[in-house]
PDB file of C-alpha atoms in Angstrom:
ATOM      1  CA  UNK Y 123     261.360 -70.586   7.697  1.00  0.00           C
ATOM      2  CA  UNK Y 124     261.744 -69.190   4.174  1.00  0.00           C
ATOM      3  CA  UNK Y 125     263.272 -70.900   1.144  1.00  0.00           C
ATOM      4  CA  UNK Y 126     265.117 -70.118  -2.098  1.00  0.00           C
ATOM      5  CA  UNK Y 127     264.789 -71.871  -5.456  1.00  0.00           C
ATOM      6  CA  UNK Y 128     268.281 -73.257  -4.838  1.00  0.00           C
ATOM      7  CA  UNK Y 129     267.018 -75.036  -1.686  1.00  0.00           C
ATOM      8  CA  UNK Y 130     268.598 -72.876   1.002  1.00  0.00           C
ATOM      9  CA  UNK Y 131     266.479 -71.769   3.945  1.00  0.00           C
ATOM     10  CA  UNK Y 132     266.655 -68.869   6.371  1.00  0.00           C
ATOM     11  CA  UNK Y 133     264.976 -68.503   9.730  1.00  0.00           C
ATOM     12  CA  UNK Y 134     265.007 -64.982  11.144  1.00  0.00           C
ATOM     13  CA  UNK Y 135     264.973 -63.905  14.789  1.00  0.00           C
ATOM     14  CA  UNK Y 136     265.302 -60.149  15.215  1.00  0.00           C
ATOM     15  CA  UNK Y 137     267.921 -59.138  12.629  1.00  0.00           C
ATOM     16  CA  UNK Y 138     269.819 -62.448  12.661  1.00  0.00           C
ATOM     17  CA  UNK Y 139     269.134 -65.061   9.998  1.00  0.00           C
ATOM     18  CA  UNK Y 140     270.113 -68.700  10.469  1.00  0.00           C
ATOM     19  CA  UNK Y 141     270.820 -70.380   7.133  1.00  0.00           C
ATOM     20  CA  UNK Y 142     270.933 -73.999   6.001  1.00  0.00           C
ATOM     21  CA  UNK Y 143     269.879 -76.307   3.195  1.00  0.00           C
ATOM     22  CA  UNK Y 144     266.477 -77.944   2.877  1.00  0.00           C
ATOM     23  CA  UNK Y 145     265.595 -81.550   3.518  1.00  0.00           C
ATOM     24  CA  UNK Y 146     265.064 -81.918  -0.247  1.00  0.00           C
ATOM     25  CA  UNK Y 147     268.615 -80.663  -0.904  1.00  0.00           C
ATOM     26  CA  UNK Y 148     270.296 -82.924   1.623  1.00  0.00           C
ATOM     27  CA  UNK Y 149     268.383 -85.926   0.217  1.00  0.00           C
ATOM     28  CA  UNK Y 150     269.450 -85.026  -3.313  1.00  0.00           C
ATOM     29  CA  UNK Y 151     273.091 -84.697  -2.262  1.00  0.00           C
ATOM     30  CA  UNK Y 152     273.199 -87.894  -0.258  1.00  0.00           C
ATOM     31  CA  UNK Y 153     275.731 -88.465   2.508  1.00  0.00           C
ATOM     32  CA  UNK Y 154     277.518 -85.142   3.042  1.00  0.00           C
ATOM     33  CA  UNK Y 155     281.209 -85.605   3.826  1.00  0.00           C
ATOM     34  CA  UNK Y 156     282.592 -82.060   3.656  1.00  0.00           C
ATOM     35  CA  UNK Y 157     281.243 -78.586   4.425  1.00  0.00           C
ATOM     36  CA  UNK Y 158     283.001 -75.348   3.498  1.00  0.00           C
ATOM     37  CA  UNK Y 159     281.312 -72.525   5.403  1.00  0.00           C
ATOM     38  CA  UNK Y 160     281.820 -68.746   5.220  1.00  0.00           C
ATOM     39  CA  UNK Y 161     284.017 -67.027   7.787  1.00  0.00           C
ATOM     40  CA  UNK Y 162     282.667 -64.659  10.438  1.00  0.00           C
ATOM     41  CA  UNK Y 163     282.598 -60.986   9.341  1.00  0.00           C
ATOM     42  CA  UNK Y 164     282.323 -61.920   5.628  1.00  0.00           C
ATOM     43  CA  UNK Y 165     279.810 -59.680   3.852  1.00  0.00           C
ATOM     44  CA  UNK Y 166     277.437 -61.109   1.242  1.00  0.00           C
ATOM     45  CA  UNK Y 167     274.775 -59.858  -1.123  1.00  0.00           C
ATOM     46  CA  UNK Y 168     271.597 -61.892  -1.641  1.00  0.00           C
ATOM     47  CA  UNK Y 169     272.275 -64.989  -3.811  1.00  0.00           C
ATOM     48  CA  UNK Y 170     276.079 -64.748  -3.485  1.00  0.00           C
ATOM     49  CA  UNK Y 171     277.961 -68.027  -3.409  1.00  0.00           C
ATOM     50  CA  UNK Y 172     279.061 -68.412   0.211  1.00  0.00           C
ATOM     51  CA  UNK Y 173     280.245 -71.978   0.663  1.00  0.00           C
ATOM     52  CA  UNK Y 174     280.159 -75.516  -0.632  1.00  0.00           C
ATOM     53  CA  UNK Y 175     279.013 -78.969   0.400  1.00  0.00           C
ATOM     54  CA  UNK Y 176     280.429 -82.220  -0.883  1.00  0.00           C
ATOM     55  CA  UNK Y 177     278.765 -85.599  -0.674  1.00  0.00           C
ATOM     56  CA  UNK Y 178     279.913 -89.025  -1.729  1.00  0.00           C
ATOM     57  CA  UNK Y 179     278.227 -88.429  -5.102  1.00  0.00           C
ATOM     58  CA  UNK Y 180     278.228 -84.668  -5.784  1.00  0.00           C
ATOM     59  CA  UNK Y 181     279.487 -81.220  -4.880  1.00  0.00           C
ATOM     60  CA  UNK Y 182     277.147 -78.294  -4.488  1.00  0.00           C
ATOM     61  CA  UNK Y 183     277.640 -74.588  -3.943  1.00  0.00           C
ATOM     62  CA  UNK Y 184     275.741 -72.837  -1.167  1.00  0.00           C
ATOM     63  CA  UNK Y 185     274.168 -69.444  -1.889  1.00  0.00           C
ATOM     64  CA  UNK Y 186     273.017 -66.999   0.761  1.00  0.00           C
ATOM     65  CA  UNK Y 187     269.253 -66.348   0.689  1.00  0.00           C
ATOM     66  CA  UNK Y 188     269.715 -62.825   2.109  1.00  0.00           C
ATOM     67  CA  UNK Y 189     272.326 -60.057   2.259  1.00  0.00           C
ATOM     68  CA  UNK Y 190     274.285 -59.430   5.405  1.00  0.00           C
ATOM     69  CA  UNK Y 191     277.413 -60.045   7.460  1.00  0.00           C
ATOM     70  CA  UNK Y 192     278.252 -63.492   8.820  1.00  0.00           C
ATOM     71  CA  UNK Y 193     278.082 -63.534  12.639  1.00  0.00           C
ATOM     72  CA  UNK Y 194     278.667 -67.231  13.257  1.00  0.00           C
ATOM     73  CA  UNK Y 195     279.382 -70.468  11.425  1.00  0.00           C
ATOM     74  CA  UNK Y 196     278.413 -73.921  12.632  1.00  0.00           C
ATOM     75  CA  UNK Y 197     281.791 -75.463  13.441  1.00  0.00           C
ATOM     76  CA  UNK Y 198     280.026 -78.688  14.498  1.00  0.00           C
ATOM     77  CA  UNK Y 199     278.946 -79.126  10.854  1.00  0.00           C
ATOM     78  CA  UNK Y 200     282.513 -78.572   9.640  1.00  0.00           C
ATOM     79  CA  UNK Y 201     283.666 -81.326  12.002  1.00  0.00           C
ATOM     80  CA  UNK Y 202     280.661 -83.622  11.376  1.00  0.00           C
ATOM     81  CA  UNK Y 203     279.040 -82.747   8.015  1.00  0.00           C
ATOM     82  CA  UNK Y 204     276.595 -85.644   8.430  1.00  0.00           C
ATOM     83  CA  UNK Y 205     274.638 -83.396  10.833  1.00  0.00           C
ATOM     84  CA  UNK Y 206     273.196 -81.792   7.701  1.00  0.00           C
ATOM     85  CA  UNK Y 207     271.737 -85.159   6.678  1.00  0.00           C
ATOM     86  CA  UNK Y 208     270.356 -86.068  10.104  1.00  0.00           C
ATOM     87  CA  UNK Y 209     269.132 -82.625  11.219  1.00  0.00           C
ATOM     88  CA  UNK Y 210     269.150 -80.068   8.396  1.00  0.00           C
ATOM     89  CA  UNK Y 211     266.777 -77.694  10.199  1.00  0.00           C
ATOM     90  CA  UNK Y 212     268.077 -77.979  13.763  1.00  0.00           C
ATOM     91  CA  UNK Y 213     271.667 -79.124  14.408  1.00  0.00           C
ATOM     92  CA  UNK Y 214     272.771 -78.996  10.761  1.00  0.00           C
ATOM     93  CA  UNK Y 215     272.372 -75.257  10.133  1.00  0.00           C
ATOM     94  CA  UNK Y 216     275.326 -73.748   8.257  1.00  0.00           C
ATOM     95  CA  UNK Y 217     275.821 -70.136   9.340  1.00  0.00           C
ATOM     96  CA  UNK Y 218     274.146 -67.067  10.791  1.00  0.00           C
ATOM     97  CA  UNK Y 219     274.238 -63.541   9.483  1.00  0.00           C
ATOM     98  CA  UNK Y 220     273.028 -60.108  10.456  1.00  0.00           C
ATOM     99  CA  UNK Y 221     270.550 -59.062   7.776  1.00  0.00           C
ATOM    100  CA  UNK Y 222     271.278 -55.834   5.932  1.00  0.00           C
ATOM    101  CA  UNK Y 223     267.933 -55.700   4.075  1.00  0.00           C
ATOM    102  CA  UNK Y 224     264.945 -57.464   5.617  1.00  0.00           C
ATOM    103  CA  UNK Y 225     262.893 -56.510   2.526  1.00  0.00           C
ATOM    104  CA  UNK Y 226     264.684 -59.322   0.690  1.00  0.00           C
ATOM    105  CA  UNK Y 227     262.697 -61.831   2.742  1.00  0.00           C
ATOM    106  CA  UNK Y 228     259.650 -60.981   0.603  1.00  0.00           C
ATOM    107  CA  UNK Y 229     261.421 -62.533  -2.414  1.00  0.00           C
ATOM    108  CA  UNK Y 230     261.657 -65.945  -0.700  1.00  0.00           C
ATOM    109  CA  UNK Y 231     259.108 -68.770  -0.517  1.00  0.00           C
ATOM    110  CA  UNK Y 232     257.274 -69.855   2.614  1.00  0.00           C
ATOM    111  CA  UNK Y 233     256.927 -73.545   3.477  1.00  0.00           C
ATOM    112  CA  UNK Y 234     253.783 -74.169   1.412  1.00  0.00           C
ATOM    113  CA  UNK Y 235     255.116 -72.226  -1.600  1.00  0.00           C
ATOM    114  CA  UNK Y 236     258.347 -74.219  -1.399  1.00  0.00           C
ATOM    115  CA  UNK Y 237     256.475 -77.535  -1.260  1.00  0.00           C
ATOM    116  CA  UNK Y 238     254.538 -76.480  -4.378  1.00  0.00           C
ATOM    117  CA  UNK Y 239     257.801 -75.454  -6.069  1.00  0.00           C
ATOM    118  CA  UNK Y 240     259.231 -78.928  -5.404  1.00  0.00           C
ATOM    119  CA  UNK Y 241     256.312 -80.439  -7.335  1.00  0.00           C
ATOM    120  CA  UNK Y 242     257.279 -78.529 -10.500  1.00  0.00           C
ATOM    121  CA  UNK Y 243     259.890 -79.639 -12.992  1.00  0.00           C
ATOM    122  CA  UNK Y 244     262.080 -76.534 -12.898  1.00  0.00           C
ATOM    123  CA  UNK Y 245     263.983 -77.040  -9.641  1.00  0.00           C
TER     124      UNK Y 245
END
């Protein structure tokens, strides 16, 4: 699993990336009550805004960690946004896309780099 500085993650199998938000992000947002996810076949460039999450205390944009075309969105999360709070890495993923440039993965942080990043003040 690889992470962005905006607390999204991507897990890649073959050329498909599954994308969600980190445990840190869901904790910061609090109880998520609404998820706006990108539609299938939408094309994004790395770091594009691709959706939004709303909690009882804040709203937050979602940015894609990699470029590609959306192949699936997690309709279960749209119906039950709390899945993001209870299972952000398993059941609470947001969408999947077919990567257009796997080289972009090198710009992301691995788990240990992300944990170090969380310890700094600039996140």
